[in-house]
mmCIF file of the C-alpha atoms, coordinates in Angstrom:
data_MODEL
# 
_entry.id   MODEL 
# 
loop_
_atom_site.group_PDB 
_atom_site.id 
_atom_site.type_symbol 
_atom_site.label_atom_id 
_atom_site.label_alt_id 
_atom_site.label_comp_id 
_atom_site.label_asym_id 
_atom_site.label_entity_id 
_atom_site.label_seq_id 
_atom_site.pdbx_PDB_ins_code 
_atom_site.Cartn_x 
_atom_site.Cartn_y 
_atom_site.Cartn_z 
_atom_site.occupancy 
_atom_site.B_iso_or_equiv 
_atom_site.pdbx_formal_charge 
_atom_site.auth_seq_id 
_atom_site.auth_comp_id 
_atom_site.auth_asym_id 
_atom_site.auth_atom_id 
_atom_site.pdbx_PDB_model_num 
ATOM 1   C CA . TYR A 1 1   ? 16.002  3.783   15.791 1.00 0.00 ? 1   TYR A CA 1 
ATOM 2   C CA . ALA A 1 2   ? 16.224  7.383   16.986 1.00 0.00 ? 2   ALA A CA 1 
ATOM 3   C CA . MET A 1 3   ? 13.126  8.366   18.981 1.00 0.00 ? 3   MET A CA 1 
ATOM 4   C CA . THR A 1 4   ? 11.843  11.939  19.208 1.00 0.00 ? 4   THR A CA 1 
ATOM 5   C CA . LEU A 1 5   ? 8.647   13.740  20.146 1.00 0.00 ? 5   LEU A CA 1 
ATOM 6   C CA . GLY A 1 6   ? 6.425   14.174  17.095 1.00 0.00 ? 6   GLY A CA 1 
ATOM 7   C CA . SER A 1 7   ? 3.600   16.309  18.422 1.00 0.00 ? 7   SER A CA 1 
ATOM 8   C CA . ALA A 1 8   ? 1.932   16.992  21.769 1.00 0.00 ? 8   ALA A CA 1 
ATOM 9   C CA . LYS A 1 9   ? -1.361  18.592  22.778 1.00 0.00 ? 9   LYS A CA 1 
ATOM 10  C CA . SER A 1 10  ? -1.146  21.317  25.407 1.00 0.00 ? 10  SER A CA 1 
ATOM 11  C CA . ASN A 1 11  ? -3.093  19.241  27.947 1.00 0.00 ? 11  ASN A CA 1 
ATOM 12  C CA . SER A 1 12  ? -0.629  16.315  27.679 1.00 0.00 ? 12  SER A CA 1 
ATOM 13  C CA . GLY A 1 13  ? 1.936   18.107  29.845 1.00 0.00 ? 13  GLY A CA 1 
ATOM 14  C CA . ILE A 1 14  ? 4.711   16.739  27.610 1.00 0.00 ? 14  ILE A CA 1 
ATOM 15  C CA . ILE A 1 15  ? 7.218   19.192  26.175 1.00 0.00 ? 15  ILE A CA 1 
ATOM 16  C CA . GLY A 1 16  ? 9.935   16.874  24.878 1.00 0.00 ? 16  GLY A CA 1 
ATOM 17  C CA . ALA A 1 17  ? 11.078  13.302  24.277 1.00 0.00 ? 17  ALA A CA 1 
ATOM 18  C CA . ARG A 1 18  ? 14.227  11.679  22.990 1.00 0.00 ? 18  ARG A CA 1 
ATOM 19  C CA . GLY A 1 19  ? 15.748  8.222   23.055 1.00 0.00 ? 19  GLY A CA 1 
ATOM 20  C CA . THR A 1 20  ? 16.880  5.156   21.144 1.00 0.00 ? 20  THR A CA 1 
ATOM 21  C CA . MET A 1 21  ? 15.485  1.735   20.369 1.00 0.00 ? 21  MET A CA 1 
ATOM 22  C CA . VAL A 1 22  ? 17.151  -1.460  19.189 1.00 0.00 ? 22  VAL A CA 1 
ATOM 23  C CA . TYR A 1 23  ? 14.988  -4.189  17.649 1.00 0.00 ? 23  TYR A CA 1 
ATOM 24  C CA . GLU A 1 24  ? 16.445  -7.596  16.783 1.00 0.00 ? 24  GLU A CA 1 
ATOM 25  C CA . TRP A 1 25  ? 14.422  -10.244 14.952 1.00 0.00 ? 25  TRP A CA 1 
ATOM 26  C CA . GLY A 1 26  ? 16.314  -13.523 14.676 1.00 0.00 ? 26  GLY A CA 1 
ATOM 27  C CA . GLU A 1 27  ? 15.675  -17.045 13.425 1.00 0.00 ? 27  GLU A CA 1 
ATOM 28  C CA . THR A 1 28  ? 16.482  -20.381 15.094 1.00 0.00 ? 28  THR A CA 1 
ATOM 29  C CA . CYS A 1 29  ? 15.946  -23.836 13.664 1.00 0.00 ? 29  CYS A CA 1 
ATOM 30  C CA . ASP A 1 30  ? 12.536  -24.152 15.280 1.00 0.00 ? 30  ASP A CA 1 
ATOM 31  C CA . GLY A 1 31  ? 11.455  -20.614 16.054 1.00 0.00 ? 31  GLY A CA 1 
ATOM 32  C CA . TRP A 1 32  ? 11.778  -16.841 15.920 1.00 0.00 ? 32  TRP A CA 1 
ATOM 33  C CA . THR A 1 33  ? 13.501  -14.672 18.535 1.00 0.00 ? 33  THR A CA 1 
ATOM 34  C CA . VAL A 1 34  ? 12.829  -11.021 19.242 1.00 0.00 ? 34  VAL A CA 1 
ATOM 35  C CA . GLN A 1 35  ? 14.736  -8.656  21.484 1.00 0.00 ? 35  GLN A CA 1 
ATOM 36  C CA . GLN A 1 36  ? 13.598  -5.084  21.857 1.00 0.00 ? 36  GLN A CA 1 
ATOM 37  C CA . ARG A 1 37  ? 15.451  -2.564  24.002 1.00 0.00 ? 37  ARG A CA 1 
ATOM 38  C CA . TYR A 1 38  ? 14.674  1.107   24.359 1.00 0.00 ? 38  TYR A CA 1 
ATOM 39  C CA . ARG A 1 39  ? 15.586  4.063   26.533 1.00 0.00 ? 39  ARG A CA 1 
ATOM 40  C CA . LEU A 1 40  ? 13.333  7.110   26.382 1.00 0.00 ? 40  LEU A CA 1 
ATOM 41  C CA . ARG A 1 41  ? 13.622  10.406  28.259 1.00 0.00 ? 41  ARG A CA 1 
ATOM 42  C CA . MET A 1 42  ? 10.265  12.162  28.606 1.00 0.00 ? 42  MET A CA 1 
ATOM 43  C CA . GLN A 1 43  ? 10.168  15.827  29.581 1.00 0.00 ? 43  GLN A CA 1 
ATOM 44  C CA . TYR A 1 44  ? 7.100   17.093  31.435 1.00 0.00 ? 44  TYR A CA 1 
ATOM 45  C CA . ALA A 1 45  ? 6.188   20.729  31.970 1.00 0.00 ? 45  ALA A CA 1 
ATOM 46  C CA . GLU A 1 46  ? 5.593   20.258  35.717 1.00 0.00 ? 46  GLU A CA 1 
ATOM 47  C CA . ASP A 1 47  ? 7.444   17.065  36.724 1.00 0.00 ? 47  ASP A CA 1 
ATOM 48  C CA . GLY A 1 48  ? 10.731  17.516  34.827 1.00 0.00 ? 48  GLY A CA 1 
ATOM 49  C CA . GLU A 1 49  ? 12.444  14.627  33.096 1.00 0.00 ? 49  GLU A CA 1 
ATOM 50  C CA . VAL A 1 50  ? 11.599  10.927  33.502 1.00 0.00 ? 50  VAL A CA 1 
ATOM 51  C CA . GLU A 1 51  ? 13.726  8.141   32.015 1.00 0.00 ? 51  GLU A CA 1 
ATOM 52  C CA . ILE A 1 52  ? 11.897  4.982   30.923 1.00 0.00 ? 52  ILE A CA 1 
ATOM 53  C CA . SER A 1 53  ? 13.761  1.905   29.696 1.00 0.00 ? 53  SER A CA 1 
ATOM 54  C CA . SER A 1 54  ? 12.705  -1.593  28.736 1.00 0.00 ? 54  SER A CA 1 
ATOM 55  C CA . ASN A 1 55  ? 14.225  -4.923  27.729 1.00 0.00 ? 55  ASN A CA 1 
ATOM 56  C CA . TYR A 1 56  ? 11.741  -7.320  26.065 1.00 0.00 ? 56  TYR A CA 1 
ATOM 57  C CA . VAL A 1 57  ? 12.835  -10.797 24.912 1.00 0.00 ? 57  VAL A CA 1 
ATOM 58  C CA . THR A 1 58  ? 10.651  -13.464 23.309 1.00 0.00 ? 58  THR A CA 1 
ATOM 59  C CA . TRP A 1 59  ? 10.805  -16.791 21.472 1.00 0.00 ? 59  TRP A CA 1 
ATOM 60  C CA . GLU A 1 60  ? 8.000   -18.082 19.229 1.00 0.00 ? 60  GLU A CA 1 
ATOM 61  C CA . ALA A 1 61  ? 7.772   -21.499 17.590 1.00 0.00 ? 61  ALA A CA 1 
ATOM 62  C CA . LYS A 1 62  ? 7.563   -21.516 13.820 1.00 0.00 ? 62  LYS A CA 1 
ATOM 63  C CA . ASP A 1 63  ? 4.314   -23.448 13.968 1.00 0.00 ? 63  ASP A CA 1 
ATOM 64  C CA . GLY A 1 64  ? 2.872   -20.518 15.975 1.00 0.00 ? 64  GLY A CA 1 
ATOM 65  C CA . LEU A 1 65  ? 1.772   -22.692 18.899 1.00 0.00 ? 65  LEU A CA 1 
ATOM 66  C CA . ARG A 1 66  ? 4.367   -22.005 21.617 1.00 0.00 ? 66  ARG A CA 1 
ATOM 67  C CA . TYR A 1 67  ? 5.676   -18.733 22.997 1.00 0.00 ? 67  TYR A CA 1 
ATOM 68  C CA . ARG A 1 68  ? 8.033   -17.526 25.768 1.00 0.00 ? 68  ARG A CA 1 
ATOM 69  C CA . PHE A 1 69  ? 8.306   -13.918 26.974 1.00 0.00 ? 69  PHE A CA 1 
ATOM 70  C CA . ASN A 1 70  ? 10.397  -11.891 29.411 1.00 0.00 ? 70  ASN A CA 1 
ATOM 71  C CA . GLU A 1 71  ? 10.015  -8.147  29.949 1.00 0.00 ? 71  GLU A CA 1 
ATOM 72  C CA . ARG A 1 72  ? 11.788  -5.803  32.403 1.00 0.00 ? 72  ARG A CA 1 
ATOM 73  C CA . LYS A 1 73  ? 10.930  -2.103  32.642 1.00 0.00 ? 73  LYS A CA 1 
ATOM 74  C CA . LEU A 1 74  ? 12.807  0.562   34.607 1.00 0.00 ? 74  LEU A CA 1 
ATOM 75  C CA . ARG A 1 75  ? 11.700  4.052   35.602 1.00 0.00 ? 75  ARG A CA 1 
ATOM 76  C CA . ASN A 1 76  ? 14.507  6.407   36.539 1.00 0.00 ? 76  ASN A CA 1 
ATOM 77  C CA . GLY A 1 77  ? 16.778  3.387   37.056 1.00 0.00 ? 77  GLY A CA 1 
ATOM 78  C CA . GLU A 1 78  ? 14.395  1.557   39.418 1.00 0.00 ? 78  GLU A CA 1 
ATOM 79  C CA . VAL A 1 79  ? 12.546  -1.614  38.467 1.00 0.00 ? 79  VAL A CA 1 
ATOM 80  C CA . ASP A 1 80  ? 8.977   -0.630  37.570 1.00 0.00 ? 80  ASP A CA 1 
ATOM 81  C CA . GLU A 1 81  ? 7.678   -3.894  36.129 1.00 0.00 ? 81  GLU A CA 1 
ATOM 82  C CA . GLU A 1 82  ? 8.953   -7.410  35.463 1.00 0.00 ? 82  GLU A CA 1 
ATOM 83  C CA . ILE A 1 83  ? 6.943   -9.983  33.526 1.00 0.00 ? 83  ILE A CA 1 
ATOM 84  C CA . ARG A 1 84  ? 7.906   -13.541 32.598 1.00 0.00 ? 84  ARG A CA 1 
ATOM 85  C CA . GLY A 1 85  ? 5.958   -16.519 31.326 1.00 0.00 ? 85  GLY A CA 1 
ATOM 86  C CA . VAL A 1 86  ? 5.106   -19.052 28.644 1.00 0.00 ? 86  VAL A CA 1 
ATOM 87  C CA . ALA A 1 87  ? 2.042   -19.589 26.454 1.00 0.00 ? 87  ALA A CA 1 
ATOM 88  C CA . ARG A 1 88  ? 0.742   -22.296 24.189 1.00 0.00 ? 88  ARG A CA 1 
ATOM 89  C CA . LEU A 1 89  ? -2.139  -22.888 21.798 1.00 0.00 ? 89  LEU A CA 1 
ATOM 90  C CA . ASP A 1 90  ? -3.888  -26.247 21.367 1.00 0.00 ? 90  ASP A CA 1 
ATOM 91  C CA . GLY A 1 91  ? -3.690  -25.985 17.575 1.00 0.00 ? 91  GLY A CA 1 
ATOM 92  C CA . PRO A 1 92  ? -4.101  -23.548 14.673 1.00 0.00 ? 92  PRO A CA 1 
ATOM 93  C CA . GLY A 1 93  ? -7.181  -21.424 15.310 1.00 0.00 ? 93  GLY A CA 1 
ATOM 94  C CA . LYS A 1 94  ? -7.707  -22.977 18.731 1.00 0.00 ? 94  LYS A CA 1 
ATOM 95  C CA . GLY A 1 95  ? -7.457  -21.464 22.194 1.00 0.00 ? 95  GLY A CA 1 
ATOM 96  C CA . GLY A 1 96  ? -4.768  -22.078 24.762 1.00 0.00 ? 96  GLY A CA 1 
ATOM 97  C CA . VAL A 1 97  ? -3.258  -20.845 27.992 1.00 0.00 ? 97  VAL A CA 1 
ATOM 98  C CA . ALA A 1 98  ? -0.652  -18.354 29.201 1.00 0.00 ? 98  ALA A CA 1 
ATOM 99  C CA . GLU A 1 99  ? 1.185   -19.044 32.471 1.00 0.00 ? 99  GLU A CA 1 
ATOM 100 C CA . PHE A 1 100 ? 3.053   -16.257 34.266 1.00 0.00 ? 100 PHE A CA 1 
ATOM 101 C CA . SER A 1 101 ? 5.896   -16.756 36.754 1.00 0.00 ? 101 SER A CA 1 
ATOM 102 C CA . ARG A 1 102 ? 6.415   -13.003 37.294 1.00 0.00 ? 102 ARG A CA 1 
ATOM 103 C CA . PRO A 1 103 ? 5.290   -10.663 38.789 1.00 0.00 ? 103 PRO A CA 1 
ATOM 104 C CA . SER A 1 104 ? 3.294   -13.471 40.418 1.00 0.00 ? 104 SER A CA 1 
ATOM 105 C CA . VAL A 1 105 ? 2.199   -16.975 39.512 1.00 0.00 ? 105 VAL A CA 1 
ATOM 106 C CA . SER A 1 106 ? -0.982  -16.677 37.439 1.00 0.00 ? 106 SER A CA 1 
ATOM 107 C CA . ARG A 1 107 ? -2.777  -18.147 34.469 1.00 0.00 ? 107 ARG A CA 1 
ATOM 108 C CA . LEU A 1 108 ? -4.846  -16.751 31.591 1.00 0.00 ? 108 LEU A CA 1 
ATOM 109 C CA . ASP A 1 109 ? -7.052  -18.619 29.128 1.00 0.00 ? 109 ASP A CA 1 
ATOM 110 C CA . LEU A 1 110 ? -6.424  -17.612 25.511 1.00 0.00 ? 110 LEU A CA 1 
ATOM 111 C CA . ALA A 1 111 ? -9.511  -17.521 23.316 1.00 0.00 ? 111 ALA A CA 1 
ATOM 112 C CA . PRO A 1 112 ? -9.737  -19.456 20.023 1.00 0.00 ? 112 PRO A CA 1 
ATOM 113 C CA . GLY A 1 113 ? -8.205  -17.444 17.192 1.00 0.00 ? 113 GLY A CA 1 
ATOM 114 C CA . THR A 1 114 ? -5.491  -15.905 19.356 1.00 0.00 ? 114 THR A CA 1 
ATOM 115 C CA . ILE A 1 115 ? -2.056  -15.710 17.716 1.00 0.00 ? 115 ILE A CA 1 
ATOM 116 C CA . PHE A 1 116 ? 1.432   -14.624 18.817 1.00 0.00 ? 116 PHE A CA 1 
ATOM 117 C CA . PRO A 1 117 ? 3.349   -11.549 17.540 1.00 0.00 ? 117 PRO A CA 1 
ATOM 118 C CA . THR A 1 118 ? 5.580   -13.025 14.809 1.00 0.00 ? 118 THR A CA 1 
ATOM 119 C CA . ARG A 1 119 ? 2.646   -14.977 13.340 1.00 0.00 ? 119 ARG A CA 1 
ATOM 120 C CA . HIS A 1 120 ? 0.757   -11.671 13.252 1.00 0.00 ? 120 HIS A CA 1 
ATOM 121 C CA . THR A 1 121 ? 3.602   -9.936  11.382 1.00 0.00 ? 121 THR A CA 1 
ATOM 122 C CA . ILE A 1 122 ? 3.764   -12.789 8.850  1.00 0.00 ? 122 ILE A CA 1 
ATOM 123 C CA . GLU A 1 123 ? 0.001   -12.690 8.313  1.00 0.00 ? 123 GLU A CA 1 
ATOM 124 C CA . LEU A 1 124 ? 0.146   -8.910  7.879  1.00 0.00 ? 124 LEU A CA 1 
ATOM 125 C CA . ILE A 1 125 ? 2.785   -9.230  5.157  1.00 0.00 ? 125 ILE A CA 1 
ATOM 126 C CA . GLU A 1 126 ? 0.845   -12.026 3.446  1.00 0.00 ? 126 GLU A CA 1 
ATOM 127 C CA . ARG A 1 127 ? -2.332  -9.900  3.424  1.00 0.00 ? 127 ARG A CA 1 
ATOM 128 C CA . ALA A 1 128 ? -0.432  -6.912  2.049  1.00 0.00 ? 128 ALA A CA 1 
ATOM 129 C CA . MET A 1 129 ? 1.138   -9.014  -0.715 1.00 0.00 ? 129 MET A CA 1 
ATOM 130 C CA . ALA A 1 130 ? -2.321  -10.317 -1.632 1.00 0.00 ? 130 ALA A CA 1 
ATOM 131 C CA . GLY A 1 131 ? -3.649  -6.783  -2.002 1.00 0.00 ? 131 GLY A CA 1 
ATOM 132 C CA . ASP A 1 132 ? -5.885  -6.861  1.085  1.00 0.00 ? 132 ASP A CA 1 
ATOM 133 C CA . GLN A 1 133 ? -6.368  -3.625  2.972  1.00 0.00 ? 133 GLN A CA 1 
ATOM 134 C CA . PHE A 1 134 ? -7.628  -4.812  6.372  1.00 0.00 ? 134 PHE A CA 1 
ATOM 135 C CA . LEU A 1 135 ? -6.714  -7.382  9.023  1.00 0.00 ? 135 LEU A CA 1 
ATOM 136 C CA . ALA A 1 136 ? -8.140  -7.798  12.533 1.00 0.00 ? 136 ALA A CA 1 
ATOM 137 C CA . ARG A 1 137 ? -6.580  -10.321 14.946 1.00 0.00 ? 137 ARG A CA 1 
ATOM 138 C CA . HIS A 1 138 ? -6.315  -11.007 18.671 1.00 0.00 ? 138 HIS A CA 1 
ATOM 139 C CA . VAL A 1 139 ? -2.603  -11.079 19.531 1.00 0.00 ? 139 VAL A CA 1 
ATOM 140 C CA . PHE A 1 140 ? -0.984  -12.182 22.800 1.00 0.00 ? 140 PHE A CA 1 
ATOM 141 C CA . ASP A 1 141 ? 2.526   -10.850 23.472 1.00 0.00 ? 141 ASP A CA 1 
ATOM 142 C CA . GLY A 1 142 ? 2.711   -11.109 27.278 1.00 0.00 ? 142 GLY A CA 1 
ATOM 143 C CA . SER A 1 143 ? 3.425   -7.414  27.835 1.00 0.00 ? 143 SER A CA 1 
ATOM 144 C CA . GLY A 1 144 ? 1.684   -5.795  30.775 1.00 0.00 ? 144 GLY A CA 1 
ATOM 145 C CA . GLY A 1 145 ? 0.509   -9.175  32.032 1.00 0.00 ? 145 GLY A CA 1 
ATOM 146 C CA . GLU A 1 146 ? -2.690  -8.746  30.051 1.00 0.00 ? 146 GLU A CA 1 
ATOM 147 C CA . ASN A 1 147 ? -4.672  -11.062 27.813 1.00 0.00 ? 147 ASN A CA 1 
ATOM 148 C CA . ALA A 1 148 ? -4.621  -10.850 24.030 1.00 0.00 ? 148 ALA A CA 1 
ATOM 149 C CA . VAL A 1 149 ? -5.291  -7.417  22.585 1.00 0.00 ? 149 VAL A CA 1 
ATOM 150 C CA . GLU A 1 150 ? -7.264  -6.788  19.404 1.00 0.00 ? 150 GLU A CA 1 
ATOM 151 C CA . ILE A 1 151 ? -5.112  -5.275  16.663 1.00 0.00 ? 151 ILE A CA 1 
ATOM 152 C CA . THR A 1 152 ? -6.827  -3.896  13.588 1.00 0.00 ? 152 THR A CA 1 
ATOM 153 C CA . ALA A 1 153 ? -4.585  -3.120  10.633 1.00 0.00 ? 153 ALA A CA 1 
ATOM 154 C CA . ALA A 1 154 ? -5.262  -0.750  7.723  1.00 0.00 ? 154 ALA A CA 1 
ATOM 155 C CA . ILE A 1 155 ? -2.955  -1.422  4.757  1.00 0.00 ? 155 ILE A CA 1 
ATOM 156 C CA . ALA A 1 156 ? -2.548  1.388   2.266  1.00 0.00 ? 156 ALA A CA 1 
ATOM 157 C CA . SER A 1 157 ? -2.590  0.593   -1.442 1.00 0.00 ? 157 SER A CA 1 
ATOM 158 C CA . ASP A 1 158 ? 0.467   2.782   -2.194 1.00 0.00 ? 158 ASP A CA 1 
ATOM 159 C CA . PRO A 1 159 ? 3.312   0.246   -2.185 1.00 0.00 ? 159 PRO A CA 1 
ATOM 160 C CA . ASN A 1 160 ? 6.917   1.400   -2.271 1.00 0.00 ? 160 ASN A CA 1 
ATOM 161 C CA . SER A 1 161 ? 6.389   5.084   -1.412 1.00 0.00 ? 161 SER A CA 1 
ATOM 162 C CA . PRO A 1 162 ? 9.594   6.493   0.142  1.00 0.00 ? 162 PRO A CA 1 
ATOM 163 C CA . ALA A 1 163 ? 10.236  5.712   3.837  1.00 0.00 ? 163 ALA A CA 1 
ATOM 164 C CA . LYS A 1 164 ? 11.685  8.348   6.168  1.00 0.00 ? 164 LYS A CA 1 
ATOM 165 C CA . SER A 1 165 ? 14.832  6.496   7.052  1.00 0.00 ? 165 SER A CA 1 
ATOM 166 C CA . GLY A 1 166 ? 18.409  7.504   7.634  1.00 0.00 ? 166 GLY A CA 1 
ATOM 167 C CA . ALA A 1 167 ? 19.678  3.994   6.927  1.00 0.00 ? 167 ALA A CA 1 
ATOM 168 C CA . LYS A 1 168 ? 20.869  2.667   3.564  1.00 0.00 ? 168 LYS A CA 1 
ATOM 169 C CA . SER A 1 169 ? 20.724  -1.081  3.024  1.00 0.00 ? 169 SER A CA 1 
ATOM 170 C CA . PRO A 1 170 ? 19.603  -3.709  0.487  1.00 0.00 ? 170 PRO A CA 1 
ATOM 171 C CA . LEU A 1 171 ? 17.238  -4.835  3.266  1.00 0.00 ? 171 LEU A CA 1 
ATOM 172 C CA . LEU A 1 172 ? 15.240  -1.657  2.557  1.00 0.00 ? 172 LEU A CA 1 
ATOM 173 C CA . GLN A 1 173 ? 15.183  -2.102  -1.224 1.00 0.00 ? 173 GLN A CA 1 
ATOM 174 C CA . ARG A 1 174 ? 12.208  -4.419  -0.938 1.00 0.00 ? 174 ARG A CA 1 
ATOM 175 C CA . PRO A 1 175 ? 8.447   -4.184  -1.562 1.00 0.00 ? 175 PRO A CA 1 
ATOM 176 C CA . SER A 1 176 ? 6.764   -2.305  1.275  1.00 0.00 ? 176 SER A CA 1 
ATOM 177 C CA . TRP A 1 177 ? 3.413   -0.908  2.368  1.00 0.00 ? 177 TRP A CA 1 
ATOM 178 C CA . ARG A 1 178 ? 2.198   1.886   4.610  1.00 0.00 ? 178 ARG A CA 1 
ATOM 179 C CA . VAL A 1 179 ? 0.396   0.208   7.551  1.00 0.00 ? 179 VAL A CA 1 
ATOM 180 C CA . ARG A 1 180 ? -1.502  1.619   10.526 1.00 0.00 ? 180 ARG A CA 1 
ATOM 181 C CA . LEU A 1 181 ? -2.249  -0.608  13.510 1.00 0.00 ? 181 LEU A CA 1 
ATOM 182 C CA . ALA A 1 182 ? -4.844  0.221   16.191 1.00 0.00 ? 182 ALA A CA 1 
ATOM 183 C CA . PHE A 1 183 ? -4.490  -1.536  19.584 1.00 0.00 ? 183 PHE A CA 1 
ATOM 184 C CA . PHE A 1 184 ? -7.580  -2.232  21.699 1.00 0.00 ? 184 PHE A CA 1 
ATOM 185 C CA . PRO A 1 185 ? -7.093  -3.666  25.251 1.00 0.00 ? 185 PRO A CA 1 
ATOM 186 C CA . ALA A 1 186 ? -8.510  -7.074  26.152 1.00 0.00 ? 186 ALA A CA 1 
ATOM 187 C CA . GLY A 1 187 ? -12.227 -6.837  26.845 1.00 0.00 ? 187 GLY A CA 1 
ATOM 188 C CA . SER A 1 188 ? -12.481 -3.229  25.673 1.00 0.00 ? 188 SER A CA 1 
ATOM 189 C CA . THR A 1 189 ? -15.814 -1.987  24.314 1.00 0.00 ? 189 THR A CA 1 
ATOM 190 C CA . SER A 1 190 ? -14.465 1.426   23.353 1.00 0.00 ? 190 SER A CA 1 
ATOM 191 C CA . GLU A 1 191 ? -14.443 2.508   19.727 1.00 0.00 ? 191 GLU A CA 1 
ATOM 192 C CA . ARG A 1 192 ? -11.173 4.364   20.349 1.00 0.00 ? 192 ARG A CA 1 
ATOM 193 C CA . PRO A 1 193 ? -7.930  2.360   20.507 1.00 0.00 ? 193 PRO A CA 1 
ATOM 194 C CA . GLU A 1 194 ? -5.513  2.629   23.419 1.00 0.00 ? 194 GLU A CA 1 
ATOM 195 C CA . TYR A 1 195 ? -2.859  3.712   20.916 1.00 0.00 ? 195 TYR A CA 1 
ATOM 196 C CA . GLU A 1 196 ? -1.971  3.417   17.243 1.00 0.00 ? 196 GLU A CA 1 
ATOM 197 C CA . LEU A 1 197 ? 1.199   2.586   15.338 1.00 0.00 ? 197 LEU A CA 1 
ATOM 198 C CA . GLY A 1 198 ? 1.915   3.823   11.814 1.00 0.00 ? 198 GLY A CA 1 
ATOM 199 C CA . MET A 1 199 ? 4.823   2.364   9.865  1.00 0.00 ? 199 MET A CA 1 
ATOM 200 C CA . ARG A 1 200 ? 6.361   1.498   6.505  1.00 0.00 ? 200 ARG A CA 1 
ATOM 201 C CA . LEU A 1 201 ? 6.470   -2.338  6.576  1.00 0.00 ? 201 LEU A CA 1 
ATOM 202 C CA . HIS A 1 202 ? 8.713   -4.236  4.147  1.00 0.00 ? 202 HIS A CA 1 
ATOM 203 C CA . ASP A 1 203 ? 8.099   -7.796  2.947  1.00 0.00 ? 203 ASP A CA 1 
ATOM 204 C CA . ASN A 1 204 ? 11.064  -9.006  5.069  1.00 0.00 ? 204 ASN A CA 1 
ATOM 205 C CA . GLY A 1 205 ? 9.483   -7.675  8.285  1.00 0.00 ? 205 GLY A CA 1 
ATOM 206 C CA . VAL A 1 206 ? 11.639  -4.533  8.539  1.00 0.00 ? 206 VAL A CA 1 
ATOM 207 C CA . SER A 1 207 ? 9.898   -1.311  9.628  1.00 0.00 ? 207 SER A CA 1 
ATOM 208 C CA . ALA A 1 208 ? 11.767  1.643   8.178  1.00 0.00 ? 208 ALA A CA 1 
ATOM 209 C CA . ASP A 1 209 ? 10.024  4.383   10.151 1.00 0.00 ? 209 ASP A CA 1 
ATOM 210 C CA . MET A 1 210 ? 7.332   4.379   12.844 1.00 0.00 ? 210 MET A CA 1 
ATOM 211 C CA . VAL A 1 211 ? 5.012   6.801   14.613 1.00 0.00 ? 211 VAL A CA 1 
ATOM 212 C CA . LEU A 1 212 ? 3.416   5.815   17.940 1.00 0.00 ? 212 LEU A CA 1 
ATOM 213 C CA . ASP A 1 213 ? 0.186   7.801   18.427 1.00 0.00 ? 213 ASP A CA 1 
ATOM 214 C CA . TYR A 1 214 ? -1.175  8.033   22.000 1.00 0.00 ? 214 TYR A CA 1 
ATOM 215 C CA . SER A 1 215 ? -3.823  10.602  21.000 1.00 0.00 ? 215 SER A CA 1 
ATOM 216 C CA . ASP A 1 216 ? -2.413  13.360  23.285 1.00 0.00 ? 216 ASP A CA 1 
ATOM 217 C CA . PHE A 1 217 ? 1.101   12.996  21.883 1.00 0.00 ? 217 PHE A CA 1 
ATOM 218 C CA . THR A 1 218 ? 3.113   11.086  19.282 1.00 0.00 ? 218 THR A CA 1 
ATOM 219 C CA . ILE A 1 219 ? 6.588   9.555   19.321 1.00 0.00 ? 219 ILE A CA 1 
ATOM 220 C CA . LYS A 1 220 ? 8.558   9.165   16.071 1.00 0.00 ? 220 LYS A CA 1 
ATOM 221 C CA . ALA A 1 221 ? 11.079  6.366   15.569 1.00 0.00 ? 221 ALA A CA 1 
ATOM 222 C CA . ARG A 1 222 ? 13.471  6.740   12.632 1.00 0.00 ? 222 ARG A CA 1 
ATOM 223 C CA . LEU A 1 223 ? 15.608  3.835   11.477 1.00 0.00 ? 223 LEU A CA 1 
ATOM 224 C CA . ASP A 1 224 ? 19.265  4.939   11.499 1.00 0.00 ? 224 ASP A CA 1 
ATOM 225 C CA . GLU A 1 225 ? 21.182  1.628   11.268 1.00 0.00 ? 225 GLU A CA 1 
ATOM 226 C CA . ILE A 1 226 ? 20.350  -1.882  10.062 1.00 0.00 ? 226 ILE A CA 1 
ATOM 227 C CA . GLU A 1 227 ? 22.216  -5.125  9.473  1.00 0.00 ? 227 GLU A CA 1 
ATOM 228 C CA . ALA A 1 228 ? 21.232  -8.657  8.506  1.00 0.00 ? 228 ALA A CA 1 
ATOM 229 C CA . LEU A 1 229 ? 21.587  -11.527 10.970 1.00 0.00 ? 229 LEU A CA 1 
ATOM 230 C CA . PRO A 1 230 ? 22.995  -14.922 9.876  1.00 0.00 ? 230 PRO A CA 1 
ATOM 231 C CA . LYS A 1 231 ? 20.508  -17.681 9.195  1.00 0.00 ? 231 LYS A CA 1 
ATOM 232 C CA . PRO A 1 232 ? 20.694  -20.861 11.331 1.00 0.00 ? 232 PRO A CA 1 
ATOM 233 C CA . SER A 1 233 ? 22.604  -23.795 9.841  1.00 0.00 ? 233 SER A CA 1 
ATOM 234 C CA . CYS A 1 234 ? 19.830  -26.368 10.102 1.00 0.00 ? 234 CYS A CA 1 
# 
């Protein structure tokens, strides 16, 4: 994905943004793997340019009950945050626990109904295929060392409208829906989300174009290249 500044309010202090993101969603015999890497240069009116980069790697069991996560963020080449841990649920619809080994040893209880990210994506596609227009779930991904966030999804009823993508692939010639996700931090009572994500989501999990909306500014991510990964020989 090519990342650029979409819009910015004058009080945001942001005058430019550019970068790249690579997202890999793979399959193993017993789970799903995700690796997301991005490098983003933010330009501020007063503070100049800041480079932010991240490497986020996860594994999630196909039964949705076990999860491993590892995230490393850099700011201007210096380590800004490092998070590592494992999580498990006691059964479908039940609660569980997340155990962190970085940045320090800690433990979080996961409330009943919590799910992990790939399960959330699969449920989102299933709801879209069924014609539903709304989904609200508590999702734990390990990022930021926080508990599960509430994600509310609005699914538009205009399937297959054109996506703003520079890539050409049979992977994009699939049923798709315009989706907007709103992210609310754990324990938040605010009616306003921390941020929102708009995207064209295909039935194979591919997002052709995305817009991250932080209220004061937006970041666009345009898909420029895509390739299929081999399936496991199980």
